mmCIF file of N, CA and C in Angstrom:
data_model
loop_
_atom_site.group_PDB
_atom_site.id
_atom_site.type_symbol
_atom_site.label_atom_id
_atom_site.label_comp_id
_atom_site.label_asym_id
_atom_site.label_seq_id
_atom_site.Cartn_x
_atom_site.Cartn_y
_atom_site.Cartn_z
ATOM 1 N N UNK A 1 -64.277 -20.692 -52.823
ATOM 2 C CA UNK A 1 -63.711 -21.642 -53.572
ATOM 3 C C UNK A 1 -62.743 -22.439 -52.517
ATOM 4 N N UNK A 2 -62.435 -23.639 -53.230
ATOM 5 C CA UNK A 2 -61.535 -24.647 -52.479
ATOM 6 C C UNK A 2 -60.092 -24.103 -52.510
ATOM 7 N N UNK A 3 -59.034 -24.619 -51.495
ATOM 8 C CA UNK A 3 -57.817 -23.966 -51.599
ATOM 9 C C UNK A 3 -57.222 -23.827 -52.560
ATOM 10 N N UNK A 4 -56.302 -22.997 -52.838
ATOM 11 C CA UNK A 4 -55.481 -22.691 -54.020
ATOM 12 C C UNK A 4 -54.112 -22.535 -53.829
ATOM 13 N N UNK A 5 -53.124 -23.684 -53.835
ATOM 14 C CA UNK A 5 -51.827 -23.382 -53.262
ATOM 15 C C UNK A 5 -50.869 -23.376 -54.532
ATOM 16 N N UNK A 6 -50.275 -22.213 -54.523
ATOM 17 C CA UNK A 6 -49.172 -21.823 -55.578
ATOM 18 C C UNK A 6 -47.954 -22.430 -55.296
ATOM 19 N N UNK A 7 -47.799 -22.807 -53.934
ATOM 20 C CA UNK A 7 -46.387 -23.296 -53.602
ATOM 21 C C UNK A 7 -45.019 -22.353 -54.171
ATOM 22 N N UNK A 8 -45.288 -21.244 -53.980
ATOM 23 C CA UNK A 8 -44.177 -20.556 -54.720
ATOM 24 C C UNK A 8 -43.714 -19.348 -53.512
ATOM 25 N N UNK A 9 -43.958 -19.659 -52.442
ATOM 26 C CA UNK A 9 -43.343 -18.448 -51.375
ATOM 27 C C UNK A 9 -41.864 -18.767 -51.084
ATOM 28 N N UNK A 10 -41.250 -17.946 -50.525
ATOM 29 C CA UNK A 10 -39.727 -17.841 -50.224
ATOM 30 C C UNK A 10 -39.670 -17.589 -48.919
ATOM 31 N N UNK A 11 -39.190 -18.778 -47.944
ATOM 32 C CA UNK A 11 -38.925 -18.363 -46.513
ATOM 33 C C UNK A 11 -40.573 -18.142 -45.879
ATOM 34 N N UNK A 12 -41.381 -18.824 -46.590
ATOM 35 C CA UNK A 12 -42.996 -18.223 -46.009
ATOM 36 C C UNK A 12 -43.722 -17.129 -46.396
ATOM 37 N N UNK A 13 -42.875 -16.210 -47.157
ATOM 38 C CA UNK A 13 -43.431 -14.881 -47.843
ATOM 39 C C UNK A 13 -44.333 -15.086 -49.070
ATOM 40 N N UNK A 14 -45.228 -14.559 -49.018
ATOM 41 C CA UNK A 14 -46.070 -14.358 -50.549
ATOM 42 C C UNK A 14 -45.181 -13.403 -51.279
ATOM 43 N N UNK A 15 -45.341 -13.403 -52.544
ATOM 44 C CA UNK A 15 -44.794 -12.527 -53.292
ATOM 45 C C UNK A 15 -45.845 -12.075 -54.493
ATOM 46 N N UNK A 16 -45.481 -11.295 -55.345
ATOM 47 C CA UNK A 16 -46.334 -10.629 -56.396
ATOM 48 C C UNK A 16 -47.392 -11.309 -57.036
ATOM 49 N N UNK A 17 -46.798 -12.581 -57.289
ATOM 50 C CA UNK A 17 -47.657 -13.689 -58.017
ATOM 51 C C UNK A 17 -48.819 -13.986 -57.275
ATOM 52 N N UNK A 18 -48.618 -14.082 -56.025
ATOM 53 C CA UNK A 18 -49.964 -14.338 -54.900
ATOM 54 C C UNK A 18 -50.806 -13.247 -54.885
ATOM 55 N N UNK A 19 -50.258 -11.873 -54.953
ATOM 56 C CA UNK A 19 -51.158 -10.815 -54.781
ATOM 57 C C UNK A 19 -51.857 -10.640 -55.927
ATOM 58 N N UNK A 20 -51.262 -10.829 -57.235
ATOM 59 C CA UNK A 20 -52.132 -10.900 -58.317
ATOM 60 C C UNK A 20 -53.179 -11.990 -58.596
ATOM 61 N N UNK A 21 -52.715 -13.273 -58.137
ATOM 62 C CA UNK A 21 -53.538 -14.379 -58.201
ATOM 63 C C UNK A 21 -54.940 -14.134 -57.437
ATOM 64 N N UNK A 22 -54.663 -13.818 -56.065
ATOM 65 C CA UNK A 22 -55.953 -13.598 -55.374
ATOM 66 C C UNK A 22 -56.703 -12.385 -55.608
ATOM 67 N N UNK A 23 -55.746 -11.180 -56.090
ATOM 68 C CA UNK A 23 -56.716 -10.082 -56.608
ATOM 69 C C UNK A 23 -57.405 -10.186 -57.905
ATOM 70 N N UNK A 24 -56.837 -11.316 -58.696
ATOM 71 C CA UNK A 24 -57.920 -11.357 -59.878
ATOM 72 C C UNK A 24 -59.060 -12.210 -59.568
ATOM 73 N N UNK A 25 -59.042 -13.154 -58.461
ATOM 74 C CA UNK A 25 -60.603 -13.678 -57.998
ATOM 75 C C UNK A 25 -61.417 -12.502 -57.293
ATOM 76 N N UNK A 26 -60.714 -11.668 -56.642
ATOM 77 C CA UNK A 26 -61.530 -10.684 -56.055
ATOM 78 C C UNK A 26 -62.049 -9.805 -57.065
ATOM 79 N N UNK A 27 -61.280 -9.246 -58.218
ATOM 80 C CA UNK A 27 -61.960 -8.558 -59.209
ATOM 81 C C UNK A 27 -62.929 -9.231 -60.022
ATOM 82 N N UNK A 28 -62.982 -10.534 -59.909
ATOM 83 C CA UNK A 28 -64.090 -11.195 -60.917
ATOM 84 C C UNK A 28 -65.271 -11.535 -59.875
ATOM 85 N N UNK A 29 -65.243 -11.233 -58.746
ATOM 86 C CA UNK A 29 -66.380 -11.276 -57.863
ATOM 87 C C UNK A 29 -66.454 -12.588 -57.281
ATOM 88 N N UNK A 30 -65.572 -13.351 -56.926
ATOM 89 C CA UNK A 30 -65.615 -14.578 -56.140
ATOM 90 C C UNK A 30 -65.659 -13.919 -54.716
ATOM 91 N N UNK A 31 -66.565 -14.367 -53.865
ATOM 92 C CA UNK A 31 -66.868 -13.785 -52.610
ATOM 93 C C UNK A 31 -66.039 -14.310 -51.614
ATOM 94 N N UNK A 32 -65.347 -15.832 -51.684
ATOM 95 C CA UNK A 32 -64.440 -16.118 -50.548
ATOM 96 C C UNK A 32 -63.772 -17.246 -51.132
ATOM 97 N N UNK A 33 -62.476 -17.433 -50.467
ATOM 98 C CA UNK A 33 -61.566 -18.394 -51.024
ATOM 99 C C UNK A 33 -60.932 -19.026 -49.892
ATOM 100 N N UNK A 34 -60.719 -20.060 -49.861
ATOM 101 C CA UNK A 34 -59.806 -20.796 -48.955
ATOM 102 C C UNK A 34 -58.584 -20.857 -49.462
ATOM 103 N N UNK A 35 -57.477 -19.949 -48.803
ATOM 104 C CA UNK A 35 -56.133 -19.752 -49.402
ATOM 105 C C UNK A 35 -55.438 -20.644 -49.037
ATOM 106 N N UNK A 36 -54.049 -20.394 -49.595
ATOM 107 C CA UNK A 36 -52.890 -21.556 -49.382
ATOM 108 C C UNK A 36 -52.692 -21.966 -47.874
ATOM 109 N N UNK A 37 -52.305 -23.283 -47.670
ATOM 110 C CA UNK A 37 -51.798 -23.704 -46.554
ATOM 111 C C UNK A 37 -51.000 -22.687 -45.811
ATOM 112 N N UNK A 38 -50.938 -22.271 -44.825
ATOM 113 C CA UNK A 38 -50.304 -21.267 -43.997
ATOM 114 C C UNK A 38 -49.831 -21.898 -42.730
ATOM 115 N N UNK A 39 -48.408 -21.898 -42.801
ATOM 116 C CA UNK A 39 -48.048 -22.707 -41.549
ATOM 117 C C UNK A 39 -47.416 -21.907 -40.436
ATOM 118 N N UNK A 40 -47.562 -22.581 -39.346
ATOM 119 C CA UNK A 40 -47.437 -21.442 -38.019
ATOM 120 C C UNK A 40 -46.119 -21.774 -37.382
ATOM 121 N N UNK A 41 -45.313 -22.629 -37.972
ATOM 122 C CA UNK A 41 -43.834 -22.859 -37.684
ATOM 123 C C UNK A 41 -43.161 -23.346 -39.131
ATOM 124 N N UNK A 42 -41.902 -22.956 -39.164
ATOM 125 C CA UNK A 42 -41.002 -23.470 -40.685
ATOM 126 C C UNK A 42 -41.141 -24.879 -40.606
ATOM 127 N N UNK A 43 -41.114 -25.605 -39.785
ATOM 128 C CA UNK A 43 -40.793 -27.078 -39.726
ATOM 129 C C UNK A 43 -42.364 -27.799 -39.997
ATOM 130 N N UNK A 44 -43.371 -27.141 -39.849
ATOM 131 C CA UNK A 44 -44.522 -27.813 -40.058
ATOM 132 C C UNK A 44 -45.239 -27.491 -41.441
ATOM 133 N N UNK A 45 -44.435 -27.084 -42.497
ATOM 134 C CA UNK A 45 -45.238 -26.845 -43.592
ATOM 135 C C UNK A 45 -45.234 -27.935 -44.444
ATOM 136 N N UNK A 46 -46.312 -27.959 -45.354
ATOM 137 C CA UNK A 46 -46.732 -28.965 -46.305
ATOM 138 C C UNK A 46 -45.499 -29.082 -47.396
ATOM 139 N N UNK A 47 -45.265 -27.795 -47.572
ATOM 140 C CA UNK A 47 -44.015 -27.381 -48.518
ATOM 141 C C UNK A 47 -43.122 -26.558 -48.167
ATOM 142 N N UNK A 48 -41.985 -26.588 -48.673
ATOM 143 C CA UNK A 48 -41.058 -25.448 -48.283
ATOM 144 C C UNK A 48 -41.381 -24.299 -49.066
ATOM 145 N N UNK A 49 -42.337 -24.157 -49.877
ATOM 146 C CA UNK A 49 -42.587 -22.993 -50.828
ATOM 147 C C UNK A 49 -43.804 -22.427 -50.417
ATOM 148 N N UNK A 50 -44.575 -22.922 -49.039
ATOM 149 C CA UNK A 50 -45.781 -22.523 -48.668
ATOM 150 C C UNK A 50 -45.680 -21.490 -47.879
ATOM 151 N N UNK A 51 -46.735 -20.767 -47.546
ATOM 152 C CA UNK A 51 -46.879 -19.591 -46.826
ATOM 153 C C UNK A 51 -46.632 -19.890 -45.231
ATOM 154 N N UNK A 52 -46.226 -18.661 -44.533
ATOM 155 C CA UNK A 52 -45.885 -18.864 -43.069
ATOM 156 C C UNK A 52 -46.412 -17.787 -42.331
ATOM 157 N N UNK A 53 -46.767 -18.077 -40.931
ATOM 158 C CA UNK A 53 -46.880 -16.865 -39.944
ATOM 159 C C UNK A 53 -46.259 -16.878 -38.698
ATOM 160 N N UNK A 54 -44.845 -17.533 -39.094
ATOM 161 C CA UNK A 54 -44.051 -17.802 -37.889
ATOM 162 C C UNK A 54 -43.147 -16.683 -37.613
ATOM 163 N N UNK A 55 -43.211 -15.683 -38.437
ATOM 164 C CA UNK A 55 -42.561 -14.132 -38.133
ATOM 165 C C UNK A 55 -43.580 -13.298 -38.329
ATOM 166 N N UNK A 56 -43.239 -12.122 -37.583
ATOM 167 C CA UNK A 56 -44.224 -10.958 -37.605
ATOM 168 C C UNK A 56 -44.486 -10.394 -39.193
ATOM 169 N N UNK A 57 -43.299 -10.420 -39.807
ATOM 170 C CA UNK A 57 -43.444 -9.897 -41.128
ATOM 171 C C UNK A 57 -44.178 -10.732 -42.275
ATOM 172 N N UNK A 58 -44.393 -12.026 -41.732
ATOM 173 C CA UNK A 58 -45.435 -12.825 -42.661
ATOM 174 C C UNK A 58 -46.644 -12.285 -42.341
ATOM 175 N N UNK A 59 -47.255 -11.826 -41.070
ATOM 176 C CA UNK A 59 -48.502 -11.681 -40.829
ATOM 177 C C UNK A 59 -48.727 -10.148 -41.523
ATOM 178 N N UNK A 60 -47.740 -9.388 -41.344
ATOM 179 C CA UNK A 60 -47.839 -7.926 -41.964
ATOM 180 C C UNK A 60 -48.076 -8.122 -43.582
ATOM 181 N N UNK A 61 -47.418 -8.715 -44.193
ATOM 182 C CA UNK A 61 -47.540 -9.081 -45.670
ATOM 183 C C UNK A 61 -48.769 -9.842 -45.933
ATOM 184 N N UNK A 62 -49.227 -10.839 -45.134
ATOM 185 C CA UNK A 62 -50.495 -11.440 -45.644
ATOM 186 C C UNK A 62 -51.594 -10.466 -45.397
ATOM 187 N N UNK A 63 -51.426 -9.610 -44.453
ATOM 188 C CA UNK A 63 -52.497 -8.539 -44.213
ATOM 189 C C UNK A 63 -52.673 -7.579 -45.420
ATOM 190 N N UNK A 64 -51.555 -7.620 -46.131
ATOM 191 C CA UNK A 64 -51.722 -6.418 -47.248
ATOM 192 C C UNK A 64 -52.675 -7.448 -48.374
ATOM 193 N N UNK A 65 -52.529 -8.466 -48.246
ATOM 194 C CA UNK A 65 -53.555 -9.195 -49.163
ATOM 195 C C UNK A 65 -55.044 -9.229 -48.740
ATOM 196 N N UNK A 66 -55.116 -9.070 -47.375
ATOM 197 C CA UNK A 66 -56.438 -9.047 -46.749
ATOM 198 C C UNK A 66 -57.100 -7.585 -47.254
ATOM 199 N N UNK A 67 -56.237 -6.663 -46.826
ATOM 200 C CA UNK A 67 -56.508 -5.082 -47.215
ATOM 201 C C UNK A 67 -57.053 -4.999 -48.545
ATOM 202 N N UNK A 68 -56.084 -5.711 -49.718
ATOM 203 C CA UNK A 68 -56.449 -5.305 -51.068
ATOM 204 C C UNK A 68 -57.444 -6.006 -51.632
ATOM 205 N N UNK A 69 -58.048 -7.308 -50.972
ATOM 206 C CA UNK A 69 -59.010 -7.958 -51.335
ATOM 207 C C UNK A 69 -60.429 -7.479 -50.670
ATOM 208 N N UNK A 70 -60.343 -7.052 -49.498
ATOM 209 C CA UNK A 70 -61.334 -6.583 -48.864
ATOM 210 C C UNK A 70 -62.321 -5.499 -49.413
ATOM 211 N N UNK A 71 -61.401 -4.782 -50.355
ATOM 212 C CA UNK A 71 -61.890 -3.630 -50.861
ATOM 213 C C UNK A 71 -63.068 -4.117 -51.853
ATOM 214 N N UNK A 72 -62.775 -5.180 -52.377
ATOM 215 C CA UNK A 72 -63.782 -5.762 -53.364
ATOM 216 C C UNK A 72 -64.816 -6.908 -52.599
ATOM 217 N N UNK A 73 -65.012 -6.812 -51.485
ATOM 218 C CA UNK A 73 -65.884 -7.606 -50.722
ATOM 219 C C UNK A 73 -65.800 -9.086 -50.873
ATOM 220 N N UNK A 74 -64.530 -9.356 -50.941
ATOM 221 C CA UNK A 74 -63.910 -10.768 -50.774
ATOM 222 C C UNK A 74 -63.349 -11.081 -49.505
ATOM 223 N N UNK A 75 -63.677 -12.395 -49.140
ATOM 224 C CA UNK A 75 -63.336 -12.630 -47.852
ATOM 225 C C UNK A 75 -62.327 -13.607 -47.903
ATOM 226 N N UNK A 76 -60.978 -13.411 -47.343
ATOM 227 C CA UNK A 76 -59.882 -14.386 -47.529
ATOM 228 C C UNK A 76 -59.862 -15.177 -46.267
ATOM 229 N N UNK A 77 -59.798 -16.525 -46.342
ATOM 230 C CA UNK A 77 -59.858 -17.350 -45.260
ATOM 231 C C UNK A 77 -58.505 -18.147 -45.463
ATOM 232 N N UNK A 78 -57.846 -18.276 -44.395
ATOM 233 C CA UNK A 78 -56.403 -19.000 -44.346
ATOM 234 C C UNK A 78 -56.397 -20.453 -43.812
ATOM 235 N N UNK A 79 -55.909 -21.284 -44.286
ATOM 236 C CA UNK A 79 -55.906 -22.569 -43.968
ATOM 237 C C UNK A 79 -54.706 -22.806 -43.186
ATOM 238 N N UNK A 80 -54.755 -22.923 -41.786
ATOM 239 C CA UNK A 80 -53.443 -23.317 -41.135
ATOM 240 C C UNK A 80 -52.986 -24.473 -41.072
ATOM 241 N N UNK A 81 -51.692 -24.813 -41.224
ATOM 242 C CA UNK A 81 -51.176 -26.178 -41.107
ATOM 243 C C UNK A 81 -50.033 -26.164 -40.074
ATOM 244 N N UNK A 82 -49.794 -27.285 -39.668
ATOM 245 C CA UNK A 82 -48.584 -27.562 -38.746
ATOM 246 C C UNK A 82 -48.340 -29.165 -39.150
#
């Protein structure tokens, strides 16, 4: 699937809505989805409510989405932005 941006992150962190959103696609059998624009630095975001990976905690949290969806043979692909 093409990118789906919810733009509901806080300080770059995904939330429960993101986990449910991507989990739903994994459960429905979507094989791969290009996920939200994910910024490598806070000032390079497409939206202040976008995902980030400028903190180790961001990476840890997004890894939880990867772990949850890979059990369903879903391939998460992250769109990096700056």
